[in-house]
Coordinates of C-alpha atoms in Angstrom, one line a residue:
M1 CA -13.4 -23.4 -32.0
Q2 CA -15.6 -21.7 -29.3
S3 CA -17.9 -18.9 -30.3
T4 CA -17.2 -15.4 -28.9
N5 CA -19.5 -14.0 -26.3
N6 CA -20.3 -10.4 -27.3
Y7 CA -21.3 -7.5 -25.0
Q8 CA -22.4 -4.0 -25.7
T9 CA -22.5 -1.2 -23.1
E10 CA -21.9 2.5 -22.4
A11 CA -18.9 1.9 -20.1
V12 CA -16.8 -1.1 -19.5
I13 CA -14.7 -1.2 -16.3
V14 CA -11.8 -3.6 -16.3
G15 CA -11.1 -4.6 -12.7
G16 CA -13.3 -5.1 -9.6
G17 CA -11.2 -3.5 -6.9
L18 CA -11.9 -0.3 -5.0
A19 CA -11.3 1.9 -8.1
G20 CA -13.5 -0.2 -10.3
I21 CA -16.3 -0.5 -7.8
T22 CA -16.3 3.3 -7.1
T23 CA -16.4 4.1 -10.9
A24 CA -19.4 1.7 -11.3
L25 CA -21.2 3.2 -8.3
E26 CA -20.7 6.8 -9.6
L27 CA -21.8 5.9 -13.1
L28 CA -24.9 4.2 -11.8
D29 CA -25.7 7.4 -10.0
K30 CA -25.8 9.1 -13.4
G31 CA -28.0 6.3 -14.9
R32 CA -25.3 4.9 -17.2
R33 CA -25.2 1.3 -18.3
V34 CA -22.1 -0.4 -16.9
L35 CA -20.3 -3.7 -17.5
L36 CA -17.7 -4.5 -14.9
L37 CA -15.2 -7.3 -15.7
D38 CA -13.2 -8.8 -12.9
R39 CA -10.5 -11.5 -13.3
G40 CA -11.1 -12.8 -9.8
R41 CA -14.0 -14.8 -8.3
L42 CA -17.2 -13.5 -6.6
E43 CA -15.9 -14.3 -3.1
I44 CA -13.0 -11.9 -3.5
F45 CA -14.9 -9.1 -5.2
G46 CA -13.2 -6.0 -4.0
G47 CA -9.6 -7.0 -4.9
L48 CA -6.6 -6.0 -2.8
A49 CA -8.7 -3.6 -0.7
N50 CA -10.3 -6.7 0.9
R51 CA -6.9 -7.5 2.4
A52 CA -5.7 -4.0 3.2
F53 CA -5.5 -2.7 6.7
G54 CA -7.3 0.5 5.7
G55 CA -5.3 3.6 6.4
V56 CA -6.3 6.7 4.6
M57 CA -4.3 10.0 4.4
L58 CA -6.7 12.9 4.9
V59 CA -6.2 16.6 5.4
D60 CA -7.9 18.9 7.9
T61 CA -10.7 16.5 9.0
P62 CA -13.0 16.7 12.0
L63 CA -11.1 13.8 13.6
Q64 CA -7.8 15.7 13.3
R65 CA -9.5 18.7 14.9
L66 CA -10.9 16.4 17.6
N67 CA -7.3 15.3 18.3
R68 CA -6.1 19.0 18.4
I69 CA -4.1 18.5 15.2
H70 CA -3.8 21.7 13.2
D71 CA -3.6 20.8 9.5
S72 CA -4.4 22.6 6.2
A73 CA -4.1 22.2 2.5
D74 CA -1.0 24.5 2.4
I75 CA 0.8 22.4 5.1
A76 CA -0.2 19.1 3.4
L77 CA 0.9 20.3 -0.1
A78 CA 4.3 21.4 1.2
D79 CA 4.7 18.0 2.9
W80 CA 3.6 16.1 -0.2
E81 CA 6.0 18.1 -2.5
N82 CA 8.9 17.5 0.0
F83 CA 8.4 13.7 0.0
A84 CA 7.5 13.4 -3.7
E85 CA 10.6 15.2 -5.0
F86 CA 8.8 15.9 -8.3
D87 CA 10.9 17.0 -11.3
E88 CA 10.2 19.5 -14.0
A89 CA 8.3 17.0 -16.2
D90 CA 5.9 16.0 -13.5
Y91 CA 3.1 18.3 -14.5
W92 CA 0.2 15.8 -14.1
P93 CA 1.5 14.2 -10.9
R94 CA 1.6 17.7 -9.4
Q95 CA -1.9 18.4 -10.6
W96 CA -3.2 15.2 -9.0
A97 CA -1.3 15.9 -5.8
G98 CA -3.1 19.2 -5.4
H99 CA -6.4 17.7 -6.4
Y100 CA -6.0 15.0 -3.8
I101 CA -5.3 17.4 -1.0
N102 CA -8.1 19.8 -1.9
R103 CA -10.7 17.1 -2.5
C104 CA -9.9 14.2 -0.2
V105 CA -12.3 15.4 2.6
P106 CA -15.5 15.8 0.5
E107 CA -14.8 13.1 -2.0
V108 CA -13.4 10.4 0.3
Y109 CA -14.0 11.2 4.0
E110 CA -17.6 12.5 3.6
W111 CA -18.4 10.3 0.6
L112 CA -17.6 7.1 2.5
G113 CA -19.6 8.4 5.5
R114 CA -22.7 8.4 3.3
Y115 CA -22.2 4.6 2.9
G116 CA -21.9 4.0 6.6
V117 CA -18.0 3.8 6.6
R118 CA -16.4 5.3 9.7
F119 CA -12.8 5.9 10.9
F120 CA -11.3 5.1 14.3
P121 CA -11.0 8.4 16.3
A122 CA -7.3 8.2 17.0
V123 CA -5.3 9.6 14.0
Q124 CA -1.9 7.9 13.4
W125 CA 1.4 9.4 12.3
P126 CA 3.5 7.4 9.8
E127 CA 6.1 8.7 7.3
K128 CA 7.3 11.6 9.5
G129 CA 10.3 11.9 7.3
L130 CA 14.0 11.2 8.0
F131 CA 16.4 13.2 5.8
I132 CA 13.5 14.7 3.9
P133 CA 10.4 16.1 5.7
G134 CA 7.3 14.0 5.4
N135 CA 4.1 14.3 7.4
S136 CA 4.6 17.2 9.7
V137 CA 1.3 16.3 11.5
P138 CA -0.7 13.1 12.0
R139 CA -2.9 12.4 9.0
Y140 CA -3.3 8.6 8.8
H141 CA -7.0 7.8 9.4
V142 CA -7.8 4.1 10.1
L143 CA -11.0 2.6 8.7
W144 CA -13.0 1.0 11.5
G145 CA -13.6 -2.5 10.1
T146 CA -10.5 -2.3 7.8
A147 CA -10.7 -1.7 4.1
Q148 CA -12.6 -4.9 3.8
H149 CA -15.6 -3.4 5.5
M150 CA -15.4 -0.4 3.2
T151 CA -15.5 -2.6 0.1
Q152 CA -18.4 -4.6 1.4
C153 CA -20.3 -1.4 2.1
L154 CA -19.7 -0.2 -1.4
I155 CA -20.6 -3.6 -2.9
K156 CA -23.8 -3.6 -0.9
A157 CA -24.6 -0.1 -2.3
L158 CA -24.0 -1.5 -5.9
N159 CA -26.4 -4.4 -5.3
N160 CA -29.1 -2.2 -3.7
H161 CA -28.7 0.7 -6.2
Q162 CA -31.9 2.0 -7.8
N163 CA -30.1 1.5 -11.2
S164 CA -28.6 -1.9 -10.4
H165 CA -30.5 -3.3 -13.4
K166 CA -28.1 -1.3 -15.5
L167 CA -25.0 -3.0 -14.0
T168 CA -23.6 -6.3 -15.2
V169 CA -20.6 -7.9 -13.3
N170 CA -18.8 -10.8 -14.9
F171 CA -16.1 -12.6 -12.9
A172 CA -13.2 -14.8 -14.1
H173 CA -13.0 -12.5 -17.2
R174 CA -9.4 -11.6 -18.2
V175 CA -9.1 -8.7 -20.6
E176 CA -6.2 -9.2 -23.0
T177 CA -6.5 -6.5 -25.7
L178 CA -8.1 -3.1 -26.3
E179 CA -10.0 -2.4 -29.5
M180 CA -9.6 0.9 -31.4
D181 CA -11.7 2.4 -34.2
E182 CA -10.5 5.6 -36.0
G183 CA -8.3 6.7 -33.1
R184 CA -10.9 5.9 -30.4
V185 CA -10.8 3.0 -27.9
C186 CA -14.1 1.4 -28.4
G187 CA -14.0 -1.9 -26.5
C188 CA -11.9 -4.8 -25.4
R189 CA -11.4 -8.6 -25.9
G190 CA -10.4 -11.4 -23.6
V191 CA -11.2 -14.8 -22.3
N192 CA -13.4 -16.3 -19.6
E193 CA -10.8 -18.1 -17.5
E194 CA -13.4 -20.6 -16.1
T195 CA -14.9 -21.7 -19.4
G196 CA -12.1 -20.8 -21.8
Q197 CA -14.7 -18.9 -23.9
P198 CA -13.5 -15.7 -25.6
F199 CA -15.5 -12.5 -25.3
S200 CA -15.6 -9.1 -26.8
V201 CA -17.0 -5.8 -25.6
S202 CA -18.2 -2.8 -27.5
A203 CA -18.3 0.3 -25.4
E204 CA -18.4 4.1 -25.6
H205 CA -15.9 4.3 -22.7
V206 CA -13.2 1.9 -21.4
V207 CA -12.0 2.4 -17.8
L208 CA -8.9 0.5 -16.8
A209 CA -9.0 -0.3 -13.0
S210 CA -6.6 -3.2 -13.5
G211 CA -4.1 -2.5 -10.8
G212 CA -0.3 -2.2 -11.0
I213 CA 2.7 -4.3 -11.7
T214 CA 3.9 -5.4 -8.2
G215 CA 2.2 -8.8 -8.4
N216 CA 4.7 -9.7 -11.2
L217 CA 8.1 -10.0 -9.6
D218 CA 9.8 -10.2 -13.0
K219 CA 8.3 -6.9 -14.0
V220 CA 9.2 -5.4 -10.6
R221 CA 12.8 -6.3 -11.4
Q222 CA 12.5 -5.0 -14.9
H223 CA 11.5 -1.6 -13.6
W224 CA 13.7 -1.6 -10.5
P225 CA 15.1 1.9 -9.5
G226 CA 18.2 2.5 -11.5
T227 CA 20.0 4.3 -8.6
W228 CA 19.6 1.4 -6.2
N229 CA 21.5 -1.8 -5.9
P230 CA 20.0 -4.7 -7.8
A231 CA 16.7 -6.1 -6.5
P232 CA 17.2 -8.8 -3.9
A233 CA 17.4 -12.3 -5.2
T234 CA 14.5 -13.3 -3.0
M235 CA 11.4 -11.0 -2.7
L236 CA 7.9 -11.7 -1.4
N237 CA 4.7 -10.8 -3.2
G238 CA 2.5 -8.6 -1.1
S239 CA 0.2 -7.7 -4.0
H240 CA -1.5 -10.4 -6.1
P241 CA -0.4 -12.3 -9.3
H242 CA -3.3 -10.7 -11.2
N243 CA -1.5 -7.3 -10.8
D244 CA 0.8 -8.4 -13.6
G245 CA 1.1 -5.2 -15.7
A246 CA -0.2 -6.9 -18.9
L247 CA -2.7 -4.1 -19.6
H248 CA 0.1 -1.6 -19.1
D249 CA 1.9 -3.2 -22.0
E250 CA -1.3 -3.2 -24.0
V251 CA -1.7 0.6 -23.4
A252 CA 1.9 1.2 -24.5
T253 CA 1.2 -0.6 -27.8
L254 CA -1.6 1.9 -28.4
G255 CA 0.7 4.8 -27.8
G256 CA -0.2 5.4 -24.2
Q257 CA 2.3 7.0 -21.9
L258 CA 3.7 4.9 -19.0
T259 CA 5.6 6.8 -16.4
H260 CA 7.4 6.2 -13.1
L261 CA 7.1 2.4 -13.0
D262 CA 10.3 2.4 -11.0
K263 CA 8.5 4.2 -8.2
Q264 CA 7.2 1.2 -6.3
W265 CA 5.8 1.4 -2.8
N266 CA 7.4 -1.8 -1.4
Y267 CA 8.1 -2.6 2.2
A268 CA 11.3 -3.7 4.0
A269 CA 9.8 -6.1 6.5
G270 CA 8.0 -9.0 4.7
V271 CA 7.6 -12.5 6.0
H272 CA 6.2 -15.6 4.4
H273 CA 2.4 -15.9 4.7
P274 CA 1.6 -18.8 7.2
R275 CA -1.1 -20.0 4.8
P276 CA 0.1 -19.0 1.3
Q277 CA -2.4 -18.7 -1.6
Y278 CA 0.2 -18.3 -4.4
A279 CA 3.9 -18.4 -5.0
H280 CA 6.0 -16.1 -2.8
H281 CA 2.9 -14.9 -0.9
G282 CA 4.0 -12.6 1.9
L283 CA 2.8 -10.5 4.7
S284 CA 4.1 -7.0 5.5
L285 CA 5.0 -6.5 9.1
I286 CA 5.0 -3.1 10.8
P287 CA 8.6 -3.5 12.2
C288 CA 8.9 -3.3 15.9
R289 CA 10.4 0.0 16.9
S290 CA 12.2 -1.4 20.0
A291 CA 13.7 -4.3 18.1
I292 CA 17.3 -4.3 16.9
W293 CA 17.4 -4.5 13.0
T294 CA 20.5 -6.4 11.9
D295 CA 22.0 -7.8 8.7
Y296 CA 22.3 -11.5 7.8
S297 CA 25.1 -12.0 10.4
G298 CA 23.3 -10.4 13.4
R299 CA 25.3 -7.2 13.1
R300 CA 23.2 -4.0 13.6
I301 CA 22.6 -2.1 10.4
G302 CA 23.9 1.4 10.6
P303 CA 25.4 3.8 11.2
L304 CA 21.8 5.1 11.3
P305 CA 19.7 2.4 12.9
L306 CA 16.8 1.2 10.8
M307 CA 13.4 2.1 12.2
T308 CA 9.9 2.3 10.8
G309 CA 7.6 5.3 10.8
Y310 CA 9.9 7.8 9.1
D311 CA 10.8 7.0 5.5
T312 CA 9.7 3.6 4.0
R313 CA 11.6 4.2 0.8
Y314 CA 14.9 4.7 2.8
L315 CA 14.3 1.4 4.6
C316 CA 13.9 -0.5 1.4
E317 CA 16.9 1.1 -0.1
Q318 CA 19.1 0.2 2.9
V319 CA 17.8 -3.4 2.9
C320 CA 18.7 -3.7 -0.8
R321 CA 22.3 -2.7 0.1
Q322 CA 22.8 -5.7 2.3
P323 CA 24.9 -8.6 1.1
Q324 CA 22.1 -11.1 1.6
P325 CA 18.5 -10.9 0.5
Y326 CA 17.2 -10.9 4.1
T327 CA 17.7 -9.0 7.4
W328 CA 16.7 -9.8 11.0
Q329 CA 14.8 -8.1 13.8
I330 CA 15.9 -9.1 17.2
L331 CA 13.5 -8.6 20.1
N332 CA 11.7 -10.3 23.0
R333 CA 8.2 -11.4 23.8
R334 CA 7.3 -8.2 25.7
I335 CA 8.3 -6.0 22.7
A336 CA 6.4 -8.3 20.3
L337 CA 3.2 -8.2 22.4
K338 CA 3.3 -4.4 22.5
E339 CA 4.6 -3.5 19.0
L340 CA 4.2 -6.4 16.6
A341 CA 1.7 -5.7 13.9
V342 CA 0.9 -7.0 10.4
S343 CA -0.4 -4.7 7.7
G344 CA -3.7 -6.1 6.5
A345 CA -7.2 -7.0 7.5
E346 CA -6.7 -10.7 8.0
H347 CA -4.3 -10.2 10.9
N348 CA -6.2 -7.5 12.6
P349 CA -9.4 -9.3 13.5
S350 CA -10.6 -7.1 16.3
I351 CA -10.5 -4.0 13.9
Q352 CA -11.8 -6.1 11.0
Q353 CA -14.8 -7.3 13.0
R354 CA -15.2 -3.9 14.7
Q355 CA -14.9 -5.3 18.2
L356 CA -14.0 -2.3 20.3
I357 CA -13.4 -4.0 23.7
P358 CA -11.0 -6.7 22.3
F359 CA -9.1 -4.1 20.4
L360 CA -8.7 -1.9 23.5
L361 CA -7.6 -4.9 25.5
E362 CA -5.0 -5.7 22.9
V363 CA -3.6 -2.2 23.1
L364 CA -3.5 -2.3 26.9
L365 CA -2.4 -5.9 27.5
G366 CA -0.7 -6.9 24.3
N367 CA -1.8 -8.7 21.1
H368 CA -1.4 -12.3 22.3
W369 CA -3.5 -13.7 19.4
L370 CA -1.1 -12.2 16.8
Y371 CA 2.0 -13.2 18.8
N372 CA 0.8 -16.8 19.0
E373 CA -0.4 -16.9 15.4
M374 CA 3.0 -15.7 14.0
T375 CA 5.4 -17.6 16.3
R376 CA 3.5 -20.8 15.8
H377 CA 2.8 -20.7 12.0
C378 CA 5.2 -18.3 10.3
K379 CA 8.4 -20.0 9.3
D380 CA 10.4 -16.7 9.5
F381 CA 10.0 -16.5 13.3
V382 CA 12.7 -18.0 15.6
I383 CA 12.0 -18.3 19.3
A384 CA 14.6 -19.2 21.9
G385 CA 15.4 -19.1 25.6
N386 CA 18.9 -17.7 25.3
L387 CA 21.4 -16.2 22.8
D388 CA 23.1 -19.5 21.9
E389 CA 19.7 -21.1 21.1
L390 CA 18.6 -18.0 19.2
A391 CA 21.7 -17.9 17.0
A392 CA 21.4 -21.7 16.4
G393 CA 17.8 -21.3 15.3
M394 CA 18.6 -18.4 13.0
N395 CA 21.4 -20.4 11.3
R396 CA 19.1 -23.5 11.1
L397 CA 16.5 -21.4 9.3
T398 CA 18.9 -20.1 6.6
G399 CA 21.0 -23.2 6.3
E400 CA 24.1 -21.1 6.9
E401 CA 26.4 -20.5 9.9
H402 CA 26.4 -16.7 9.5
V403 CA 25.2 -15.8 13.1
Q404 CA 27.7 -16.1 16.0
P405 CA 26.2 -15.8 19.5
D406 CA 29.1 -13.6 20.8
V407 CA 28.7 -11.2 17.9
L408 CA 25.0 -11.0 18.3
G409 CA 25.3 -10.6 22.0
R410 CA 27.7 -7.6 21.7
E411 CA 25.3 -5.8 19.4
I412 CA 22.4 -6.3 21.7
E413 CA 24.3 -5.5 24.9
R414 CA 25.6 -2.2 23.4
Y415 CA 22.0 -1.2 22.7
D416 CA 20.7 -2.4 26.1
S417 CA 23.4 -0.6 28.0
Q418 CA 22.1 2.8 26.7
I419 CA 18.8 1.9 28.2
T420 CA 20.0 0.7 31.5
N421 CA 22.4 3.6 32.1
G422 CA 19.6 6.0 31.3
L423 CA 21.6 8.1 28.9
H424 CA 19.8 7.0 25.7
N425 CA 22.7 8.1 23.5
D426 CA 21.5 6.1 20.6
D427 CA 19.5 7.4 17.6
Q428 CA 16.9 4.6 17.9
L429 CA 16.3 5.5 21.5
R430 CA 16.1 9.2 20.7
R431 CA 13.4 8.5 18.2
I432 CA 11.6 6.2 20.6
R433 CA 11.5 9.2 23.0
Q434 CA 10.0 11.4 20.3
L435 CA 7.5 8.7 19.3
R436 CA 6.3 8.4 22.9
S437 CA 5.6 12.1 23.0
W438 CA 2.5 11.5 20.7
S439 CA -0.3 9.5 22.2
G440 CA -1.0 7.6 19.0
D441 CA 2.5 6.2 18.9
R442 CA 3.0 5.9 22.7
V443 CA 0.4 3.2 23.0
R444 CA 2.2 1.1 20.5
T445 CA 5.8 1.7 21.6
C446 CA 7.6 0.2 24.6
N447 CA 9.0 2.4 27.3
F448 CA 12.7 1.8 26.6
Q449 CA 12.6 -2.0 26.8
P450 CA 16.0 -3.9 26.9
V451 CA 16.1 -6.9 24.6
L452 CA 18.0 -9.1 27.0
D453 CA 15.7 -8.4 30.0
P454 CA 15.2 -11.9 31.5
K455 CA 11.7 -11.0 32.6
A456 CA 10.7 -10.1 29.1
G457 CA 11.6 -13.3 27.3
P458 CA 11.7 -15.5 25.4
L459 CA 13.9 -14.0 22.7
L460 CA 12.7 -13.7 19.1
A461 CA 14.4 -13.3 15.8
I462 CA 12.3 -12.5 12.7
R463 CA 13.8 -13.0 9.3
L464 CA 12.6 -10.2 7.0
H465 CA 12.5 -9.9 3.2
L466 CA 11.7 -7.0 0.9
I467 CA 8.0 -7.4 -0.1
T468 CA 6.2 -5.8 -3.0
R469 CA 3.0 -3.8 -2.4
K470 CA 1.9 -1.0 -4.7
T471 CA 3.0 0.7 -7.9
L472 CA 3.3 4.5 -7.6
G473 CA 3.7 5.0 -11.3
G474 CA 1.5 3.9 -14.2
M475 CA -0.6 5.1 -17.1
Q476 CA -0.3 8.9 -17.3
T477 CA -3.7 10.6 -17.0
D478 CA -5.1 14.1 -16.9
L479 CA -7.5 15.4 -14.2
N480 CA -10.4 13.6 -16.0
S481 CA -8.5 10.3 -15.6
Q482 CA -8.2 10.1 -19.4
V483 CA -5.1 8.2 -20.5
L484 CA -2.5 10.4 -22.3
D485 CA -0.4 9.4 -25.3
T486 CA 3.4 10.1 -25.5
L487 CA 2.7 13.6 -26.8
G488 CA 0.5 14.4 -23.9
H489 CA -2.9 14.1 -25.8
P490 CA -5.8 12.2 -24.3
I491 CA -6.6 8.9 -26.0
D492 CA -10.2 9.1 -26.9
G493 CA -12.5 6.7 -25.0
L494 CA -9.8 5.4 -22.6
F495 CA -9.6 6.1 -18.9
A496 CA -7.3 4.7 -16.1
V497 CA -8.1 4.8 -12.4
G498 CA -6.5 3.7 -9.2
E499 CA -3.2 1.9 -9.2
A500 CA -3.3 1.5 -13.0
S501 CA -2.9 5.3 -13.2
G502 CA -0.3 5.6 -10.5
F503 CA -3.2 6.9 -8.4
G504 CA -3.5 9.8 -10.7
G505 CA -1.3 11.4 -13.4
G506 CA 1.0 8.4 -13.7
G507 CA 2.6 8.9 -10.3
S508 CA 0.9 11.5 -8.0
S509 CA 3.1 10.5 -5.1
G510 CA 6.4 10.9 -6.8
H511 CA 9.2 9.0 -5.0
R512 CA 7.3 8.4 -1.8
S513 CA 3.8 8.1 -0.5
L514 CA 2.8 10.0 2.7
E515 CA 1.2 6.6 3.5
G516 CA -2.5 6.0 3.1
T517 CA -2.7 7.7 -0.3
C518 CA -3.6 4.6 -2.2
L519 CA -7.2 3.7 -1.2
S520 CA -8.2 7.4 -1.4
G521 CA -6.3 7.7 -4.7
C522 CA -8.5 4.9 -6.0
I523 CA -11.6 6.8 -5.0
L524 CA -10.6 10.2 -6.3
T525 CA -9.4 8.9 -9.7
A526 CA -12.5 6.8 -10.1
K527 CA -14.8 9.7 -9.3
A528 CA -13.0 11.9 -11.8
A529 CA -13.4 9.3 -14.6
A530 CA -17.1 8.9 -13.8
R531 CA -17.6 12.7 -13.9
A532 CA -15.9 12.9 -17.3
I533 CA -17.9 10.0 -18.7
S534 CA -21.2 11.3 -17.4
S535 CA -20.6 14.7 -18.8
G536 CA -20.1 13.2 -22.3
I537 CA -16.5 14.5 -22.6
R538 CA -14.9 13.9 -25.9
V539 CA -11.3 14.7 -26.9
E540 CA -10.8 17.9 -28.9
K541 CA -8.4 17.3 -31.7
T542 CA -6.8 20.7 -31.0
Y543 CA -6.2 19.8 -27.4
Q544 CA -2.7 20.8 -26.1
P545 CA -1.5 19.9 -22.6
P546 CA -0.1 22.7 -20.5
R547 CA 3.3 21.0 -20.8
L548 CA 4.3 18.4 -23.3
V549 CA 5.6 15.1 -21.9
A550 CA 9.0 14.3 -23.1
G551 CA 8.9 10.7 -24.2
A552 CA 8.1 7.5 -22.3
R553 CA 9.9 7.1 -19.0
S554 CA 10.5 4.0 -17.0

């Protein structure tokens, strides 16, 4: 039997993603001794943020004012509450929503700037809202260099910190259990996955930065929204298997409150990763706006056409209503060159490497690199010279004869005719007209491009699956990022940050994110935890929350 490796520290942080790194950096600023445990390897230090595209929702920034966008905390809070659809029990999510809106500029935008992190000048405008109002103005700020550049800047700051000698980082360390003593969390236990050696940690404070549940497809299905159709039989993993929810279960055994795990920020347009690193590894496409979105048989989904940029949750719900676990986007090469995009750092190399000229050329001339990469290497792309070949390729990919060329042709011709006659009496085309009225959307949206235009070929069909991404719910926390029990009392010594906390309060975004709230939510919750730890906060036994939380919720 192997001996146990024992550690002692002031604060142990479980998880080396953005939230964990931020917590460590802030604690070092206060001179605290920190042990950071990460299940991954050194080369992927930074977690999922290394793969993220890097959009951040910010309110009333200098860049918004540069783009003549009038925004304010009042406008943003009204938009957030509309999209979130909070209920009466959502006291802490509401508190975190207000905290986010009021503190995102000094604690995210300006704080990142101190570490040399910059944003691209053009502010983007996703999640405008469909039936429920969303972002009434553009707020999506894109990190120049993607989120990977941000994490590398923060890791460099850790390594060069004047108190770096007070930081220990151990990789391949999986935490399995939390230790308690007289009602206070006082450490954790786990195993080194490389050596198999067990370890234990004694600490004054334990910070869980362990991510969400969306890397565990079984747990995603367990917490699937009860008002939706059952989860598709086939889903892709856009998170990581380490985001398995194991520490959520451990917190629940200690009496911690888990809320809103059915609020998952999944996406409707996933494809298989061309070079998968684990089972069901997927990429999330940003669906082409000028493409026709159809069901398994090539019939256009409606009566309201599916289209990205308005309500991601609605798209996922509609995809789940389809009789097969996949849908199609039908388009041509010209549309793909202009509009095809993948959410993530890996497939945006010009932004990732901060190469301005290549990026501008892609915007002006089309992203030929991405088109070639996906059509050549992703098995969900079908390319053909005519409709008969396209339908045959779609059927060959699925192993079924669901798509008939004449049916597919009628659907496309009906759409194309509204472009060629100039009437645009189609909801998708009406929304394209609205998108092209904003410069940030116009440069990425075709000018009413028919699908069957012979000069715009070849034709493409992209098979899409629902893909998991982030957990909007999690361990319920107060504004100090302290984990709360089922009566609403803080659990002494235990904090949760980032996705583990539902980005604050166990679900600060409610039903829907305004998009770009996750990276900044990691930073804000981490800074709150570090402030509380540094101030020596201890739980008062007489503490009563402003509103009692009524039992554990899914």
